[in-house]
Coordinates of C-alpha atoms in Angstrom, one line a residue:
M1 CA 78.5 88.8 187.5
A2 CA 75.8 88.4 190.5
A3 CA 74.8 85.9 188.5
S4 CA 76.7 83.7 188.1
I5 CA 78.5 84.0 191.6
R6 CA 75.4 83.1 193.2
L7 CA 75.9 78.8 190.2
R8 CA 79.0 79.2 192.0
R9 CA 78.1 79.8 194.9
L10 CA 75.1 76.9 194.9
G11 CA 77.7 74.4 193.3
A12 CA 79.7 74.9 196.7
V13 CA 77.0 74.2 199.1
A14 CA 76.8 71.7 197.4
A15 CA 79.7 70.4 197.0
V16 CA 80.7 70.8 200.6
A17 CA 77.8 70.9 202.6
G18 CA 76.5 67.9 200.6
G19 CA 79.2 65.6 202.3
A20 CA 81.6 65.9 199.2
Y21 CA 84.9 66.5 201.0
F22 CA 87.3 66.5 199.1
T23 CA 91.5 65.4 200.5
V24 CA 94.1 68.2 200.9
L25 CA 96.3 66.8 200.8
S26 CA 96.6 66.6 196.8
N27 CA 95.9 70.1 197.1
P28 CA 99.0 71.6 199.3
S29 CA 99.4 75.4 200.2
I30 CA 100.4 77.4 198.0
A31 CA 104.1 78.7 200.3
V32 CA 104.6 75.2 201.6
S33 CA 104.3 73.3 197.7
D34 CA 105.2 75.9 195.2
R35 CA 109.3 76.6 196.4
G36 CA 111.4 78.6 193.6
A37 CA 107.6 79.3 191.9
A38 CA 107.3 82.5 190.7
A39 CA 105.5 84.0 194.0
P40 CA 101.6 84.8 192.6
T41 CA 99.8 87.4 191.5
L42 CA 96.8 89.5 193.7
A43 CA 94.6 88.1 190.4
D44 CA 96.0 84.8 191.6
V45 CA 96.0 85.4 195.3
K46 CA 92.5 86.9 195.3
H47 CA 90.9 83.7 193.3
K48 CA 91.8 80.8 195.8
I49 CA 90.0 83.1 198.5
A50 CA 87.1 84.0 196.7
D51 CA 86.7 80.1 195.2
P52 CA 83.5 78.4 196.6
F53 CA 84.5 74.8 196.5
A54 CA 87.4 77.0 199.0
V55 CA 88.8 74.7 202.5
V56 CA 91.5 75.4 205.0
P57 CA 93.7 72.8 205.2
S58 CA 93.0 70.4 207.8
R59 CA 95.1 70.5 211.0
A60 CA 96.6 67.3 210.2
V61 CA 98.4 69.0 206.3
Q62 CA 98.9 72.0 208.7
E63 CA 100.7 70.3 211.1
A64 CA 103.3 67.9 208.7
A65 CA 103.9 71.8 206.6
L66 CA 105.7 72.6 210.3
I67 CA 107.3 69.0 211.2
G68 CA 108.4 69.0 207.3
S69 CA 110.8 72.1 207.0
S70 CA 114.5 71.2 208.0
A71 CA 117.4 72.8 208.9
A72 CA 118.6 72.5 205.1
N73 CA 115.1 73.6 203.4
P74 CA 113.8 76.2 206.5
L75 CA 110.5 78.0 206.4
D76 CA 111.1 81.9 205.1
I77 CA 109.1 82.7 208.2
L78 CA 107.2 80.9 211.2
V79 CA 105.2 83.8 213.6
I80 CA 104.6 83.4 216.9
G81 CA 101.4 84.8 218.0
G82 CA 97.7 84.2 216.5
G83 CA 96.3 87.5 217.4
A84 CA 95.0 89.8 214.4
T85 CA 99.3 91.3 213.7
G86 CA 100.1 87.1 213.8
C87 CA 97.9 85.8 211.5
G88 CA 97.7 89.8 209.6
A89 CA 101.8 88.7 209.5
A90 CA 101.2 85.4 208.2
L91 CA 99.2 86.4 205.1
D92 CA 100.7 88.7 204.1
A93 CA 104.4 86.6 204.1
A94 CA 101.9 84.0 202.4
T95 CA 100.3 86.5 199.8
R96 CA 104.3 87.4 198.5
G97 CA 104.5 84.5 198.2
L98 CA 106.8 83.3 200.6
R99 CA 106.7 79.8 203.0
V100 CA 105.0 80.5 206.5
G101 CA 104.4 78.9 209.6
L102 CA 102.5 80.3 211.8
V103 CA 101.7 78.8 216.1
E104 CA 99.4 80.0 218.7
R105 CA 100.0 78.0 222.2
E106 CA 96.0 79.0 222.3
D107 CA 93.2 79.7 219.8
F108 CA 93.3 82.4 217.4
A109 CA 92.4 86.0 218.7
S110 CA 92.3 84.3 222.6
G111 CA 94.2 87.3 223.9
T112 CA 93.9 90.4 222.8
S113 CA 92.4 90.6 219.8
S114 CA 88.8 89.6 220.8
R115 CA 88.8 91.6 224.0
S116 CA 89.1 95.2 222.1
T117 CA 86.1 98.1 222.4
K118 CA 85.1 96.1 219.0
L119 CA 85.4 99.4 217.3
I120 CA 88.2 100.3 213.8
H121 CA 88.8 104.0 214.5
G122 CA 91.5 106.6 214.4
G123 CA 91.4 108.0 217.5
V124 CA 89.5 111.2 218.5
R125 CA 91.9 112.1 221.4
Y126 CA 95.1 111.4 219.6
L127 CA 93.7 114.5 217.6
E128 CA 92.9 115.8 220.1
K129 CA 96.6 115.7 221.4
A130 CA 98.2 116.5 218.8
V131 CA 96.7 119.8 217.9
F132 CA 96.8 121.2 221.5
N133 CA 99.9 120.2 222.3
F134 CA 101.3 120.8 218.7
D135 CA 102.2 116.6 218.4
Y136 CA 103.4 115.7 214.4
G137 CA 103.2 112.3 215.6
Q138 CA 99.7 111.9 217.1
L139 CA 98.8 113.5 214.0
K140 CA 100.1 110.9 212.3
L141 CA 98.3 107.9 213.8
V142 CA 95.4 109.8 213.3
F143 CA 95.8 110.1 209.7
H144 CA 97.4 106.6 209.4
A145 CA 94.7 105.3 211.8
L146 CA 92.2 106.4 210.0
E147 CA 93.4 105.3 206.5
E148 CA 93.7 101.6 207.7
R149 CA 90.0 101.8 209.3
K150 CA 88.2 101.8 206.1
Q151 CA 90.6 99.2 204.6
V152 CA 89.7 97.0 207.4
I153 CA 85.5 97.6 206.7
D154 CA 86.5 97.5 202.9
N155 CA 88.8 94.4 203.2
A156 CA 85.4 92.3 205.4
P157 CA 82.7 94.5 204.8
H158 CA 80.5 91.6 206.1
L159 CA 82.4 91.5 209.6
C160 CA 82.7 95.4 209.8
N161 CA 79.9 98.0 210.0
A162 CA 80.5 102.0 210.2
L163 CA 78.5 103.6 213.2
P164 CA 77.6 106.4 214.5
C165 CA 78.4 107.2 217.6
M166 CA 76.6 110.2 219.4
T167 CA 78.7 112.5 221.9
P168 CA 76.2 114.6 224.5
C169 CA 76.6 117.7 225.2
F170 CA 75.9 119.4 228.3
S171 CA 76.9 123.3 227.6
W172 CA 77.3 125.6 224.7
F173 CA 80.6 125.4 224.7
E174 CA 81.2 121.6 224.8
V175 CA 78.7 122.1 221.0
V176 CA 81.4 124.1 219.5
Y177 CA 83.9 122.5 220.4
Y178 CA 82.8 119.0 219.4
W179 CA 81.7 119.9 216.5
M180 CA 84.4 121.9 215.2
G181 CA 86.8 118.6 216.6
L182 CA 84.6 116.2 215.0
K183 CA 84.8 118.3 211.4
M184 CA 89.1 118.2 212.1
Y185 CA 88.1 114.0 212.3
D186 CA 86.3 114.6 209.3
L187 CA 88.7 116.5 207.3
V188 CA 91.8 114.2 208.1
A189 CA 89.7 111.4 207.0
G190 CA 89.7 112.7 204.1
R191 CA 88.8 110.3 201.1
R192 CA 88.8 107.8 203.7
L193 CA 85.4 109.2 204.9
L194 CA 82.6 106.8 206.6
H195 CA 79.9 109.7 207.1
L196 CA 79.9 113.3 207.6
S197 CA 79.5 113.9 211.6
R198 CA 76.4 116.3 213.0
Y199 CA 74.7 118.2 215.2
Y200 CA 71.2 117.1 216.4
S201 CA 69.6 119.5 219.3
A202 CA 68.4 118.0 222.3
Q203 CA 64.9 116.7 220.9
E204 CA 66.3 115.4 218.2
S205 CA 69.4 113.4 220.0
V206 CA 66.7 111.9 222.5
E207 CA 64.3 110.6 219.5
L208 CA 67.7 108.9 218.2
F209 CA 68.4 107.5 221.2
P210 CA 65.7 107.4 224.2
T211 CA 67.9 106.5 227.0
L212 CA 70.0 109.4 227.0
T213 CA 68.8 111.6 229.8
R214 CA 68.1 115.3 229.0
K215 CA 69.0 117.3 233.2
G216 CA 71.5 115.3 235.8
N217 CA 73.9 116.9 238.2
D218 CA 72.7 120.0 237.1
R219 CA 73.1 119.8 233.7
I220 CA 70.4 120.0 230.9
L221 CA 71.1 118.6 227.5
K222 CA 72.9 121.0 224.9
G223 CA 72.2 119.1 221.4
T224 CA 75.0 116.2 220.5
V225 CA 77.7 116.0 217.8
V226 CA 77.1 112.8 215.6
Y227 CA 80.2 111.1 214.2
Y228 CA 81.2 107.7 212.5
D229 CA 83.9 105.1 213.0
G230 CA 83.9 101.2 212.4
Q231 CA 82.5 98.5 214.7
M232 CA 83.1 95.2 213.8
N233 CA 83.4 91.4 215.9
D234 CA 86.9 91.3 216.5
S235 CA 87.1 87.2 216.9
R236 CA 85.5 86.2 213.9
L237 CA 88.6 89.5 211.1
N238 CA 90.7 86.8 213.6
V239 CA 90.3 83.7 212.8
A240 CA 88.8 85.3 208.7
L241 CA 92.6 86.4 208.8
A242 CA 93.3 82.9 209.8
C243 CA 91.3 80.8 207.1
T244 CA 92.7 83.4 204.4
A245 CA 96.2 82.9 205.4
A246 CA 95.5 79.2 205.4
L247 CA 93.5 79.6 202.2
A248 CA 96.8 82.0 200.7
G249 CA 99.2 79.6 201.7
A250 CA 100.2 80.1 205.2
A251 CA 100.5 76.6 207.5
V252 CA 99.0 77.7 210.9
L253 CA 98.4 75.5 213.4
N254 CA 96.3 76.6 217.5
H255 CA 97.0 75.2 220.2
A256 CA 100.6 74.7 219.2
E257 CA 103.5 76.3 221.8
V258 CA 106.8 77.8 221.3
I259 CA 108.9 76.3 224.8
S260 CA 112.2 77.1 222.9
F261 CA 114.1 78.2 220.4
L262 CA 117.0 76.7 218.1
R263 CA 120.4 78.2 217.2
D264 CA 122.8 77.6 214.9
D265 CA 126.0 76.8 216.8
G266 CA 128.0 78.8 214.4
T267 CA 126.5 81.9 214.2
G268 CA 123.6 81.7 217.0
R269 CA 121.4 83.2 215.0
I270 CA 117.2 81.8 215.3
I271 CA 117.0 79.3 212.9
G272 CA 114.1 78.0 214.5
A273 CA 111.1 76.3 216.9
R274 CA 110.7 73.7 219.3
I275 CA 107.1 73.2 219.0
R276 CA 104.2 71.4 221.4
N277 CA 101.4 71.0 220.0
H278 CA 99.0 70.9 222.7
L279 CA 95.8 68.4 221.8
S280 CA 98.5 65.6 221.6
G281 CA 101.4 65.9 223.5
N282 CA 103.4 66.0 220.4
E283 CA 106.8 67.8 220.1
F284 CA 108.4 68.3 216.8
D285 CA 111.6 71.2 215.1
T286 CA 110.1 73.9 212.8
Y287 CA 113.0 75.7 210.8
A288 CA 112.6 79.3 209.5
K289 CA 115.0 82.0 208.5
V290 CA 113.3 84.5 210.1
I291 CA 110.7 84.1 213.5
V292 CA 107.9 86.8 214.0
N293 CA 107.7 87.6 217.4
A294 CA 103.1 88.9 217.2
A295 CA 103.0 87.1 221.3
G296 CA 101.4 90.2 222.6
P297 CA 101.2 90.9 225.7
F298 CA 103.6 87.8 225.5
C299 CA 106.0 89.3 223.5
D300 CA 108.7 89.6 227.0
S301 CA 108.1 86.6 227.9
V302 CA 109.4 85.1 224.3
R303 CA 111.5 87.4 224.2
L304 CA 113.1 86.0 227.2
M305 CA 112.8 82.6 226.2
A306 CA 115.6 83.9 223.3
D307 CA 117.8 86.2 225.9
K308 CA 117.9 85.8 230.3
E309 CA 118.5 89.8 230.2
A310 CA 115.8 91.0 227.2
K311 CA 114.9 95.2 228.6
Q312 CA 110.6 94.7 229.1
M313 CA 109.2 95.8 226.4
I314 CA 105.4 95.3 227.3
C315 CA 104.0 97.4 229.5
P316 CA 100.9 96.1 229.9
S317 CA 97.7 98.1 230.5
S318 CA 93.8 96.6 231.6
G319 CA 90.1 97.1 229.5
V320 CA 87.4 96.2 230.4
H321 CA 84.5 95.8 229.1
I322 CA 80.0 94.6 230.6
V323 CA 77.6 94.2 228.4
L324 CA 74.0 95.1 229.0
P325 CA 70.6 93.7 227.5
D326 CA 69.8 95.8 223.9
Y327 CA 67.3 98.8 225.5
Y328 CA 70.1 100.9 227.6
S329 CA 71.1 102.1 223.6
P330 CA 69.3 101.7 220.4
E331 CA 69.9 99.7 217.7
G332 CA 72.6 101.5 215.2
M333 CA 73.6 104.2 217.5
G334 CA 76.7 104.4 219.6
L335 CA 77.3 107.2 223.1
I336 CA 80.7 108.1 223.3
V337 CA 82.1 110.5 225.8
P338 CA 84.7 111.9 225.2
K339 CA 86.3 112.9 229.1
T340 CA 84.4 111.9 232.4
K341 CA 85.1 113.2 236.1
D342 CA 88.0 112.0 236.2
G343 CA 89.3 112.7 233.0
R344 CA 88.7 109.2 231.3
V345 CA 86.5 108.6 227.5
I346 CA 83.5 105.9 228.6
F347 CA 81.3 103.9 225.5
M348 CA 77.9 102.4 225.3
L349 CA 77.2 100.6 222.0
P350 CA 75.1 98.7 219.8
W351 CA 76.7 95.3 219.8
L352 CA 75.4 91.9 217.6
G353 CA 71.7 92.9 219.5
R354 CA 73.0 93.8 223.2
T355 CA 74.8 96.7 224.4
V356 CA 78.2 96.6 225.0
A357 CA 79.2 99.3 227.7
G358 CA 83.3 100.8 228.5
T359 CA 86.2 100.8 228.4
T360 CA 89.6 101.2 232.3
D361 CA 92.5 102.1 231.3
S362 CA 94.9 101.3 234.9
N363 CA 97.7 99.1 234.9
T364 CA 97.9 95.1 235.8
S365 CA 99.5 92.2 235.6
I366 CA 99.5 89.5 232.3
T367 CA 98.3 86.7 232.6
M368 CA 96.2 84.1 230.7
L369 CA 92.9 84.5 231.7
P370 CA 92.3 88.3 233.2
E371 CA 89.4 89.0 235.3
P372 CA 87.6 92.2 235.7
H373 CA 87.6 93.3 238.8
E374 CA 84.1 94.5 240.6
D375 CA 85.4 97.7 241.4
E376 CA 86.1 98.5 237.4
I377 CA 82.9 97.0 236.3
Q378 CA 80.4 99.2 238.9
F379 CA 83.5 102.5 237.8
I380 CA 81.5 101.9 233.9
L381 CA 78.1 101.3 235.8
D382 CA 78.6 104.6 237.7
A383 CA 79.7 106.7 234.6
I384 CA 77.0 105.5 232.3
S385 CA 74.2 106.5 234.8
D386 CA 75.3 109.9 234.8
Y387 CA 74.3 109.8 231.1
L388 CA 71.0 107.5 231.0
N389 CA 67.7 108.4 231.7
V390 CA 67.0 104.1 232.9
K391 CA 68.1 103.2 236.3
V392 CA 71.6 101.2 235.4
R393 CA 72.1 98.4 237.8
R394 CA 74.8 95.8 238.3
T395 CA 72.6 92.8 237.9
D396 CA 71.7 93.9 233.7
V397 CA 75.7 93.2 233.2
L398 CA 74.8 90.0 231.0
S399 CA 78.7 89.8 231.6
A400 CA 82.1 91.2 231.9
W401 CA 85.5 91.0 230.4
S402 CA 88.6 92.0 230.6
G403 CA 91.2 92.6 228.1
I404 CA 95.1 93.6 228.3
R405 CA 96.2 96.2 225.8
P406 CA 100.0 95.7 225.0
L407 CA 101.9 98.9 225.3
A408 CA 104.7 98.8 223.9
V409 CA 107.9 101.0 224.7
D410 CA 110.8 100.5 222.6
P411 CA 114.0 99.1 224.5
R412 CA 115.9 101.0 222.2
A413 CA 115.0 104.1 223.5
K414 CA 117.0 105.7 226.7
T415 CA 114.2 106.0 228.4
T416 CA 111.0 104.3 229.3
E417 CA 109.5 107.4 229.6
S418 CA 107.1 107.7 226.7
I419 CA 105.4 105.2 226.8
S420 CA 103.7 104.5 222.9
R421 CA 100.4 104.1 220.9
D422 CA 101.3 103.4 218.4
H423 CA 102.9 99.7 217.4
V424 CA 107.3 99.6 217.8
V425 CA 109.0 96.6 215.9
C426 CA 112.1 95.5 216.7
E427 CA 115.0 93.0 216.6
D428 CA 117.4 92.9 219.4
E429 CA 118.2 88.6 218.8
P430 CA 120.0 88.0 215.6
G431 CA 116.7 85.9 213.5
L432 CA 114.1 86.7 216.2
V433 CA 111.5 89.8 215.4
T434 CA 109.1 91.2 217.9
I435 CA 106.3 93.4 216.9
T436 CA 103.6 95.1 219.5
G437 CA 102.1 97.8 220.4
G438 CA 99.4 99.4 218.2
K439 CA 95.6 98.6 218.2
W440 CA 93.4 96.5 216.0
T441 CA 92.5 99.2 213.1
T442 CA 96.1 98.9 212.5
Y443 CA 96.8 95.3 212.4
R444 CA 96.9 95.0 208.2
S445 CA 100.1 97.7 208.2
M446 CA 101.9 96.8 211.0
A447 CA 101.4 92.6 209.7
E448 CA 103.1 95.1 206.9
D449 CA 105.7 97.0 209.0
A450 CA 106.9 92.9 210.3
V451 CA 107.3 90.7 207.3
D452 CA 109.1 93.9 206.3
A453 CA 111.8 93.8 208.8
A454 CA 111.6 89.7 208.0
V455 CA 111.9 89.7 205.0
K456 CA 115.3 92.1 205.4
S457 CA 116.5 90.4 208.6
G458 CA 116.7 86.9 206.7
K459 CA 117.1 88.3 202.9
L460 CA 114.6 87.1 202.3
S461 CA 114.2 86.9 198.4
S462 CA 109.9 88.4 198.0
A463 CA 109.6 88.2 194.3
S464 CA 106.5 90.9 195.4
K465 CA 105.3 94.1 197.7
C466 CA 102.6 93.7 200.1
M467 CA 99.1 92.8 198.7
T468 CA 96.9 92.8 201.7
S469 CA 95.9 96.2 201.0
N470 CA 93.2 95.4 198.9
L471 CA 92.7 92.5 199.6
Q472 CA 89.2 90.9 200.9
L473 CA 89.2 87.9 203.6
I474 CA 87.6 84.7 202.6
G475 CA 83.5 84.9 202.5
A476 CA 83.7 88.7 201.2
D477 CA 83.5 87.9 198.1
G478 CA 80.3 88.5 196.7
W479 CA 78.3 89.8 199.9
D480 CA 76.4 92.7 200.7
P481 CA 74.3 94.3 203.4
A482 CA 70.8 91.7 201.7
S483 CA 72.8 88.1 201.2
F484 CA 71.1 87.0 204.2
T485 CA 67.3 86.6 202.5
I486 CA 68.7 84.5 200.4
L487 CA 69.3 82.1 203.5
A488 CA 65.8 83.2 204.2
Q489 CA 63.7 82.2 201.8
Q490 CA 66.0 78.9 200.4
Y491 CA 66.4 76.9 203.4
V492 CA 65.1 75.6 206.3
R493 CA 65.9 75.2 209.6
M494 CA 65.7 71.2 210.3
K495 CA 66.0 70.6 214.5
R496 CA 65.1 67.7 216.7
S497 CA 62.4 67.8 218.6
Y498 CA 63.8 66.7 222.6
G499 CA 62.0 63.9 222.0
G500 CA 63.9 63.5 218.8
K501 CA 61.8 63.9 217.0
V502 CA 63.0 66.1 212.8
V503 CA 60.8 69.3 212.5
P504 CA 61.1 72.0 209.9
G505 CA 61.8 75.5 211.5
V506 CA 62.0 78.6 209.9
M507 CA 65.1 80.1 208.7
D508 CA 63.6 83.8 210.0
T509 CA 65.4 86.9 210.2
A510 CA 67.2 86.7 213.1
A511 CA 68.8 83.7 212.3
A512 CA 69.4 84.6 208.5
K513 CA 70.8 87.9 209.0
H514 CA 73.2 86.5 211.6
L515 CA 74.6 83.9 209.7
S516 CA 75.0 85.8 206.8
H517 CA 77.9 88.7 208.8
A518 CA 79.5 86.2 210.1
Y519 CA 80.3 83.8 207.2
G520 CA 80.0 86.4 204.8
G521 CA 79.5 84.6 201.3
F522 CA 80.2 81.3 203.2
A523 CA 76.6 81.3 205.5
E524 CA 75.2 78.7 202.6
R525 CA 76.9 76.0 203.5
V526 CA 76.3 76.4 207.4
A527 CA 72.4 76.6 206.4
A528 CA 73.2 74.0 204.3
I529 CA 74.1 71.9 206.9
A530 CA 71.2 73.4 209.4
Q531 CA 69.4 72.4 207.0
N532 CA 70.3 68.4 206.0
E533 CA 72.7 67.7 208.6
N534 CA 69.2 68.8 211.1
L535 CA 71.3 71.1 213.5
G536 CA 68.5 74.1 212.9
K537 CA 67.8 74.2 216.7
R538 CA 69.2 77.1 218.3
L539 CA 72.3 76.8 220.6
A540 CA 70.5 79.4 223.4
H541 CA 67.5 80.6 223.7
G542 CA 67.2 84.6 222.7
Y543 CA 70.5 84.1 220.4
P544 CA 70.5 83.1 216.4
I545 CA 73.3 80.9 216.9
L546 CA 72.8 77.3 215.6
E547 CA 73.5 74.7 216.2
A548 CA 74.9 73.5 213.0
E549 CA 77.3 76.1 213.8
V550 CA 79.5 74.5 215.5
A551 CA 80.0 71.7 213.2
Y552 CA 80.3 73.6 210.2
C553 CA 83.8 75.4 212.5
A554 CA 84.7 72.3 213.2
R555 CA 85.5 71.5 209.9
H556 CA 86.0 74.3 208.3
E557 CA 87.7 77.2 210.7
Y558 CA 90.0 74.9 213.0
C559 CA 87.4 75.7 216.3
E560 CA 90.1 73.0 218.5
S561 CA 87.8 72.9 221.5
A562 CA 84.2 74.6 223.7
V563 CA 85.9 77.5 224.6
D564 CA 86.9 77.6 220.7
F565 CA 83.8 77.8 220.2
I566 CA 82.0 80.0 222.6
A567 CA 84.9 82.4 222.9
R568 CA 86.2 82.7 219.8
R569 CA 83.7 81.2 216.8
S570 CA 80.8 82.6 218.3
R571 CA 80.1 85.2 220.3
L572 CA 77.8 83.6 223.1
A573 CA 80.4 84.0 226.1
F574 CA 80.9 87.3 226.2
L575 CA 77.5 88.1 224.6
D576 CA 75.6 86.4 227.5
T577 CA 77.6 84.2 230.1
D578 CA 75.3 82.3 232.0
A579 CA 73.5 81.9 228.4
A580 CA 76.5 80.1 227.3
R581 CA 77.2 78.0 230.3
R582 CA 74.2 76.5 230.2
A583 CA 74.6 76.3 225.5
V584 CA 78.1 74.4 226.3
P585 CA 76.8 70.6 227.1
R586 CA 75.4 70.5 223.0
I587 CA 78.3 72.0 222.0
I588 CA 80.0 69.4 223.6
E589 CA 78.3 66.8 222.3
L590 CA 78.6 68.5 218.7
L591 CA 82.2 69.2 219.2
A592 CA 82.9 65.1 220.0
A593 CA 81.1 64.0 217.1
E594 CA 83.5 65.8 214.8
H595 CA 86.7 66.0 216.5
K596 CA 85.8 62.0 217.8
W597 CA 86.6 62.8 221.7
D598 CA 85.7 60.2 224.5
K599 CA 84.3 60.6 227.6
S600 CA 87.3 61.4 229.4
R601 CA 87.8 64.5 226.6
Q602 CA 83.9 65.2 226.7
K603 CA 84.6 65.7 230.7
Q604 CA 88.4 67.9 230.2
E605 CA 85.9 70.4 227.7
L606 CA 83.5 70.8 230.3
R607 CA 85.1 71.6 232.6
K608 CA 87.6 74.4 231.1
A609 CA 85.1 76.2 229.7
Q610 CA 83.5 75.9 233.0
E611 CA 86.3 77.9 234.4
F612 CA 87.1 79.8 231.2
L613 CA 83.3 81.5 231.4
E614 CA 84.2 81.9 236.5
T615 CA 85.8 85.0 234.6
F616 CA 83.3 86.9 232.7
K617 CA 81.8 88.4 235.6
S618 CA 78.4 88.2 234.7
S619 CA 75.3 89.3 237.7
R620 CA 75.7 85.2 238.5
N621 CA 79.1 85.8 239.4
A622 CA 79.6 89.2 241.0
Q623 CA 80.0 89.6 244.7
F624 CA 78.1 91.7 246.8
H625 CA 78.9 91.9 250.6
D626 CA 75.8 94.6 252.6
G627 CA 74.4 95.8 249.3
K628 CA 78.4 97.1 247.6
H629 CA 79.7 95.6 244.7
K630 CA 83.0 92.7 246.8

């Protein structure tokens, strides 16, 4: 079986990376072309997604599918929003055999979905509340999230993994309290358990986590309790969802904004939307039986477009994270403090070769590019310094960013006292179903609920129920943790030196592992571009991101701008703002060659990338005043 997959994949690499780009126009997406045909089976969908020759339909084909709808022949569902829930809904609906379109104002995962904690978790804090408050609703939330946690990891194993998280205990009461609580977390997980939690002595703990302090603030470490949650590369997981939905038949289009709604003159029901393509400036109408509003923090602005008196249902909260060098945390072990001095949760996790720390939870306003405040960054630095034996410096912050959590209030509720950590689905305008709230971990079931509501609203003839529970995403088929060895053994990185001479370079372990985890089964396509098109050079010193990835993402992942690449296709902006800034000119060169940009467009891309990176507060972007942060 493995040999068969291997031979198929080698053939695909030769065909796709070698330049035999067959047109997708001759193979249009299932959901758009097969209207009236029998709904695809799960086996059909899995085969299409796992096909090593699979190429997502081009942007032009996707736009044509949206334009091709009409009042007489509408799409079944049009999704607004290309975050995790929106792309999940598009995938869910397409695999049910429905005709689906999706539009995203910016890029897939450009909002909250790329600015998460990177954890796939059940919610230990919710379990604590459930026990002490006798809250069955919170307990159901934990059960559900733990079920979905395992499913997310299984559906995209190249982008997700189990991560041990250490909880320090500075009293014997804390040892007993956390051990019992985390054992209960294991129990609730049941068959979806990742690994059993366990207690480590103080000595064992510092051996596992060398920077953990044994003494501090008149406390002595008694030991730690280690439990497991999941971790992900969030925006790449989101992009995989968008590409998987495209292969399954959805017409997905990023950088396309809904600017108004179309209504039926007789009933007043929403039957479509006016869409503006931000890359071309063109506007067009797309008709659909139901529209799903999955715009995250911006879902209220979409609802207000339909009804100027719509009640607000988003209570935005700011979550700030910082990235520190790798020596702050050991590879493969995170640190989570469930309750700091002011009652907040703080964590420090290894992520993509660096350390991500956070988070804050404070009121904020909704904006396209939220920025972290210096006092929030300082709060995180101060909080983690209480638990480390190394000096925590502001100058070590490689990147800092803010994300907006769209906490939801049900607009049908009589009071707004209870802000939900769960999601809310409502249809307060005929033809417009809104889904918001929830969290990354439960995106799949949120999407299922949204599509179920859309099917009911539009009386859609869906021949099948949700199929996404056991549907692996693009790149997952045939992947295993040792897949990187194939890249290391069989490919070289052909690089152009500063003098223009092409020289071979080793496909080292770091680069091979990076490609394998970022692209899964399609990593060989990227490696083939690095070898055959002389694009094997690294984009930034100290990071395994290759020039070939820019070309691949432009061709196969709807990467349309420099910011799309540094923020969502690679994670360079999030890992090291200054490294991203230095890499941008070369990224623009490569994208210009792929997309045929003129000099004016290249200058525009440089300006936009610089403006974007200014919102990431690395130490270079910090403002100092009399030794304190301003």
